[in-house]
XYZ file of C-alpha atoms in Angstrom:
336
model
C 116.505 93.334 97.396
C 118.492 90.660 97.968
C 118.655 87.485 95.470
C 116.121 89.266 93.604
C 114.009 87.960 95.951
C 111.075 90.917 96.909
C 110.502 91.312 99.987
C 106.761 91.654 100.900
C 105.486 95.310 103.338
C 103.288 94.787 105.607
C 101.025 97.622 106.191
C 98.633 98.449 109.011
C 95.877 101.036 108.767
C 96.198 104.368 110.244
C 94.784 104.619 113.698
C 91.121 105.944 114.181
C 91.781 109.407 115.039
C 88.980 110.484 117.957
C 86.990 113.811 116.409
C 88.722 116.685 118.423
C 85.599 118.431 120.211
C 85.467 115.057 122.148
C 89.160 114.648 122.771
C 88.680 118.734 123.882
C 85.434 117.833 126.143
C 87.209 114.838 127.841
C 90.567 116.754 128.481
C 88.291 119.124 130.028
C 86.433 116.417 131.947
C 89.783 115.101 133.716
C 91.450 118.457 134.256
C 88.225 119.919 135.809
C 87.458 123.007 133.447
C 84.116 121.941 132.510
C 82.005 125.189 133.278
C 80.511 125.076 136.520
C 78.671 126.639 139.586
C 81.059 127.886 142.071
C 79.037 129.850 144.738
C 81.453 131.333 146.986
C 80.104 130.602 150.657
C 80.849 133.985 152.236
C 79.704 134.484 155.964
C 76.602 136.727 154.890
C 75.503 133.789 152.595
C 76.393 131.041 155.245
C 73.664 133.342 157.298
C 71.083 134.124 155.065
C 70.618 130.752 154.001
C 70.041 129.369 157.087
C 67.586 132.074 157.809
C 65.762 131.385 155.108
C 65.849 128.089 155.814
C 64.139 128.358 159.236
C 61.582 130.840 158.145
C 60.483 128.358 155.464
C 60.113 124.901 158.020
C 58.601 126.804 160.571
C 55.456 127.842 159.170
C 55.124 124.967 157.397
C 55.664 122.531 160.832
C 53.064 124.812 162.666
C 50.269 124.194 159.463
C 50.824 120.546 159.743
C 50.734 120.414 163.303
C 47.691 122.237 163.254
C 46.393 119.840 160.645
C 46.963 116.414 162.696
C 45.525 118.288 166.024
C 42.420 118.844 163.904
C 41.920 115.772 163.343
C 39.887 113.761 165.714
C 40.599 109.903 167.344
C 39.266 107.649 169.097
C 41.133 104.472 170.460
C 39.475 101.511 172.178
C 41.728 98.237 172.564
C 39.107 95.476 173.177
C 40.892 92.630 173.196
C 41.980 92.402 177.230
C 38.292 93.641 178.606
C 36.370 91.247 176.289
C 37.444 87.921 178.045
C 35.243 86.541 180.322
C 36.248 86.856 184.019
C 37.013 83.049 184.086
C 39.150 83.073 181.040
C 41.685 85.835 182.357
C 44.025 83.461 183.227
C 43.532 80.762 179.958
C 42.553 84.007 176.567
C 44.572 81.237 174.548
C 41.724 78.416 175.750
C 39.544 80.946 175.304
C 39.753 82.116 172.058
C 40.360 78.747 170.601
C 36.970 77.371 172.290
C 34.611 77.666 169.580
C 31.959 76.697 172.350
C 32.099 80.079 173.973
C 30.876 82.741 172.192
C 33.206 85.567 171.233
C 30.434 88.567 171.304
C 31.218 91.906 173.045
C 30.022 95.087 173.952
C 32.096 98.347 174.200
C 31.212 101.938 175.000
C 32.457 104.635 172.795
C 32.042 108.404 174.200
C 32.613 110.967 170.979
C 34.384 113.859 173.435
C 34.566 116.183 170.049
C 32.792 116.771 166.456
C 33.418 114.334 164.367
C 32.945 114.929 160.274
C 32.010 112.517 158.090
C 33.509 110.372 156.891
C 34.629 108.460 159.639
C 37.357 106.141 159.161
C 37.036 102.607 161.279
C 40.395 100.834 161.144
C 41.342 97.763 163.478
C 45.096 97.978 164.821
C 47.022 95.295 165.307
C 50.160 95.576 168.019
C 53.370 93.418 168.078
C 52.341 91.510 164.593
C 55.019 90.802 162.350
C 53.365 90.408 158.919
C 57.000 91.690 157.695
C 58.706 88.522 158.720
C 60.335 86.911 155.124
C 58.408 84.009 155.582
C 55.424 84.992 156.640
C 55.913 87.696 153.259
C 56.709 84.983 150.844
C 54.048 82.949 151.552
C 51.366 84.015 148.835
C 50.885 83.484 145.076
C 50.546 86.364 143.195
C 50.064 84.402 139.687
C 46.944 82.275 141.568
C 45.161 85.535 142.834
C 45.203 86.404 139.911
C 44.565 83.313 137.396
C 43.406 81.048 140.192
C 43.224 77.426 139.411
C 45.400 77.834 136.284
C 48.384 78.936 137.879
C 50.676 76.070 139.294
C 53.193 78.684 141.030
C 52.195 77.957 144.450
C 54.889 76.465 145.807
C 56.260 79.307 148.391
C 52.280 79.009 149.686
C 53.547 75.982 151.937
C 52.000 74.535 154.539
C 49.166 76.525 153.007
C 49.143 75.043 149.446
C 46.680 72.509 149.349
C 44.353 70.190 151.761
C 42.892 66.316 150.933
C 45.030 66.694 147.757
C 43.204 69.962 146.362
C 44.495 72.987 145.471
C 43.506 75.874 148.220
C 42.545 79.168 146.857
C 43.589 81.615 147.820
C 46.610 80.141 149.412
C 49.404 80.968 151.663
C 49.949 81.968 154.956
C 48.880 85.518 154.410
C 45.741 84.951 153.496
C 44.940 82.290 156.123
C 45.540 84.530 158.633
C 42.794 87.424 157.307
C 41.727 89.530 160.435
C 38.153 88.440 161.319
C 36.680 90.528 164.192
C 33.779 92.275 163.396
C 32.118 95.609 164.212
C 28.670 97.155 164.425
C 27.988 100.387 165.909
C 24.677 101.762 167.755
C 24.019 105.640 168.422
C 20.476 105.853 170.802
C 18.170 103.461 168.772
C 19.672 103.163 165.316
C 22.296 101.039 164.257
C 25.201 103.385 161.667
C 25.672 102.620 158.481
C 29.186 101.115 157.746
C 30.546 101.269 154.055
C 32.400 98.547 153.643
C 33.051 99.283 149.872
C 36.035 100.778 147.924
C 38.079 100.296 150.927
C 41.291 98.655 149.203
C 43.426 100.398 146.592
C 41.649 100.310 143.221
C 45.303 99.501 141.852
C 45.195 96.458 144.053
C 41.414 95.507 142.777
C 41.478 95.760 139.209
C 45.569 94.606 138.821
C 46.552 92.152 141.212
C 43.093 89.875 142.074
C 41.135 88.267 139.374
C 37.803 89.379 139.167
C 37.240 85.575 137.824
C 38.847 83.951 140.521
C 36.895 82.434 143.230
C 38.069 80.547 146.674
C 37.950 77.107 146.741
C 38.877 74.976 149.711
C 39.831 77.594 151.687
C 40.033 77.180 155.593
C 39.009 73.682 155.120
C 41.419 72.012 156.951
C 41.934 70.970 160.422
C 44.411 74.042 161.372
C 42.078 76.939 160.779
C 43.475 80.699 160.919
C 41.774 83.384 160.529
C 38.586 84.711 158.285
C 36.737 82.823 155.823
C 35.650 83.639 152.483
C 32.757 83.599 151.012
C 32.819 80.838 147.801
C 30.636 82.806 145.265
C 32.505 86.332 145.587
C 35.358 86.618 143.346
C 38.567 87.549 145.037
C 38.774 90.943 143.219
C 35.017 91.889 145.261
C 36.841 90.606 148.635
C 37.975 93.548 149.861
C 38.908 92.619 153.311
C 40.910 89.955 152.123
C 42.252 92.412 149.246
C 43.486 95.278 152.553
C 44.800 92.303 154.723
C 46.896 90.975 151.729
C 49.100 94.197 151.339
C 51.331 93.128 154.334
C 52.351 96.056 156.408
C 56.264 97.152 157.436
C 56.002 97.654 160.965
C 54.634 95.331 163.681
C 51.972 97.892 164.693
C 49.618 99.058 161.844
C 46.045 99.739 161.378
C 44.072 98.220 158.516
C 40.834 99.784 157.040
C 37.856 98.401 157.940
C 35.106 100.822 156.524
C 33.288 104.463 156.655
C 30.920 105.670 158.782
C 29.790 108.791 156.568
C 27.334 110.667 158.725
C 29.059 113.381 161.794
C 29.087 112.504 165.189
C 28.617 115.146 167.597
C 30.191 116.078 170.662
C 28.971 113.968 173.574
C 27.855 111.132 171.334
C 27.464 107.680 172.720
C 28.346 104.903 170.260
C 27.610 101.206 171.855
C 30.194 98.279 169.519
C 28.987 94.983 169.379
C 31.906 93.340 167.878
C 33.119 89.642 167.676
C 36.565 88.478 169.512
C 37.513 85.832 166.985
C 40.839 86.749 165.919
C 43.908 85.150 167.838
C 46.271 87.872 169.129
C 46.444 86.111 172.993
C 49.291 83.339 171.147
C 52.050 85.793 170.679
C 51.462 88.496 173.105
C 49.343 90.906 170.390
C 47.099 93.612 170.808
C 43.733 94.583 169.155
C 42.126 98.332 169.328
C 39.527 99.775 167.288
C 39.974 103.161 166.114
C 37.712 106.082 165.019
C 39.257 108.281 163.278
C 38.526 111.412 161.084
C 41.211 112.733 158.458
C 42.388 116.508 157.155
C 44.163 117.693 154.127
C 47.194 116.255 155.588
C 45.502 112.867 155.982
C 45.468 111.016 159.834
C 46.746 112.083 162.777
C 50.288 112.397 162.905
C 52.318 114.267 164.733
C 55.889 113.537 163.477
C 56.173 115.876 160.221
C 55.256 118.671 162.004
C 57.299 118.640 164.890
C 60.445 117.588 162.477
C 59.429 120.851 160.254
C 59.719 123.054 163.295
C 62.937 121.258 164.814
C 64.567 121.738 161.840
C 63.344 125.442 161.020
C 64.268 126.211 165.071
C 67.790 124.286 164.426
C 68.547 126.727 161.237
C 67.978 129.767 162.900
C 70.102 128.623 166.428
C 72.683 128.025 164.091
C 72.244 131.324 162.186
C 72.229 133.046 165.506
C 75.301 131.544 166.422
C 77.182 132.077 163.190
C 76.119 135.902 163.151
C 77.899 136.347 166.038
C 80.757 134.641 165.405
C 80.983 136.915 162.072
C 80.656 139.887 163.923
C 83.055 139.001 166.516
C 85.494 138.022 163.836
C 84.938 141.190 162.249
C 85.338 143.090 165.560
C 88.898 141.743 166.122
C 90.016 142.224 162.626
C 88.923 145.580 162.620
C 91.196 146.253 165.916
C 94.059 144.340 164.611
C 94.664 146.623 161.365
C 94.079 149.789 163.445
C-alpha cells in the first residue's frame, strides 16, 4: 500500500454454476445423442409397410362406400319449375310481387325403401354466406342478452329501424330461408318434426332462452323469414340452423324429420311456398330427402379416397418388389 493509503477489493460473486445433469442433457440435446428411434428402412420394410398399408384402406374404402350407397336420396330443385309461365322471363318481378302467390306443387316418386327417419333439408346453390361481411354481420352478445347488449355495431345496415333497436339483428339473420314444405302420401298429410333440429350446443349456449325479437323485418327492405314475437330466440330453431353460416357456397340446411318409412314406389305430392329470393344472384333451391347410415349422409368422397390410397400403396409395393428383386438379381451376378 502506497501512502498508507488502503486500497479497497472489489469482489464479485462466483458465477451460478448450472446443476450438471442439465448441462449433460443439453450437451446431449445439441450434439444429437439423446436416445432415439432409428428404424432402419431396409427394402423388405419399405415393402411390407406399404402392403400393410393398402390392405388396411381398402377394406375400409369398400365399408364406407357401401355405407353412402345405402343410403337413400332424393333431389328435387323447385325453384326454376315453380314460376309461372309468364314470369320466366321477369323470376326477379316475380318473386318480389307479393301480389302473386308463391304456392307450388311438386311430385316426389320414392324409387327405393326409405327408413325412418327421413331427413328434409333445403339446399341452397351459389350462396355465399362465407363472404366476411356477410359473416360479421351478427351480434353474438344480443342473441344472447338481447336488449341489454349495446355491441351491435358490425349488425349494420341491419342494426336498428325508426330509431329502435332490431332484434335479432344483422344481415344473417335477415336473410333466414323462408320456403316452406308440406308433404302428402294418398290422403294423409306426413308428419314433419320440426323440433331438436339445431345443435343443442347452439340452443342452450349461444341464444337466450329470454330473448325475444323485436322489430324485426319491420322495415321497408325486407329479407327473408319472419319471426314470431312471443317465441324466444333459443325455441327458434330455424333461425338457430340458418345462423351457423356455412363454408361453401352450396350447403343444405335442416329443415325437419319425417319419422315414418316410405316404401318403394311411394308418391309424395309437396306443397311448398316460393318465397325466398335466389332469382337476384343466379341461386338455386332443391329440396332433398334423404335417409342416413352409420357413416351419416351420402357421400361418396371418403370411400373412394380410402381405396385410392390403399390401391396407390400396393402399385407402389408392386413396383418396389421388383425393383428389390431385380437389384438383388444383378448383385448376385456381379459377385459370382
Amino acid at each position: 500500500m502506497d501512502n498508507g493509503s488502503a486500497s479497497t477489493v472489489e469482489r464479485s460473486d462466483p458465477p451460478t454454476r448450472k446443476p450438471l445433469w442439465r448441462s449433460q442433457a443439453i450437451n446431449k440435446f445439441t450434439q444429437q445423442n439423446l436416445p432415439a428411434c432409428k428404424p432402419v428402412l431396409t427394402p423388405t420394410w419399405v415393402i411390407l409397410t406399404f402392403l400393410l398399408i393398402g390392405t388396411i384402406f381398402i377394406p375400409i374404402g369398400l365399408v364406407s362406400l357401401h355405407a353412402s350407397r345405402s343410403v337413400v336420396e332424393i333431389v328435387d330443385r323447385y325453384d326454376i319449375d315453380c314460376v309461372p309461365e309468364q314470369f320466366k322471363s321477369n323470376k326477379l318481378g316475380y318473386i318480389k310481387d307479393s301480389s302473386y302467390p308463391k304456392n307450388c306443387s311438386r311430385t316426389l316418386k320414392v324409387n327405393r325403401h326409405m327408413k325412418a327417419p327421413i331427413y328434409i333439408y333445403y339446399q341452397l346453390d351459389n350462396y355465399y354466406q362465407n363472404h366476411r361481411r356477410y359473416v360479421k354481420s351478427r351480434s353474438n352478445q344480443q342473441l344472447l342478452h338481447g336488449l341489454g347488449s349495446n355491441k351491435t355495431s358490425l349488425c349494420k345496415p341491419e342494426q336498428s329501424n325508426n330509431g329502435l333497436p332490431i332484434v335479432p339483428c344483422g344481415l344473417v339473420a335477415w336473410s333466414l330461408f323462408n320456403d316452406t314444405y308440406k308433404f302428402i302420401r294418398g290422403k294423409s298429410e306426413l308428419n314433419v318434426n320440426r323440433k331438436n333440429i339445431a345443435w343443442k350446443s347452439d340452443r342452450d349456449h349461444k341464444f337466450g332462452k329470454h330473448v325475444y325479437p323485436f322489430n324485426f323485418q319491420n322495415g321497408t327492405l325486407i329479407g327473408g323469414g319472419k319471426l314470431n314475437s312471443s317465441v324466444p330466440l333459443s325455441d327458434q330453431e330455424d333461425l338457430i340452423v340458418w345462423m351457423r353460416t356455412a363454408a361453401l357456397p352450396s350447403f343444405r340446411k335442416l329443415y325437419g324429420r319425417i319419422e315414418e318409412n316410405l316404401h318403394a314406389n311411394d308418391v309424395i305430392v309437396v306443397n311448398l311456398m316460393n318465397n325466398y329470393n335466389t332469382y337476384s344472384f343466379g341461386g338455386k333451391k332443391k329440396l332433398v330427402l334423404s335417409t342416413s347410415s352409420w357413416l351419416g349422409g351420402k357421400n361418396d368422397f371418403p370411400g373412394f379416397a380410402y381405396i385410392f390410397v390403399g390401391s396407390y400403396c400396393i402399385v407402389i409395393a408392386i413396383v418396389f418388389m421388383l425393383l428389390h428383386v431385380k437389384n438383388s438379381r444383378n448383385t448376385h451376378v456381379g459377385y459370382n
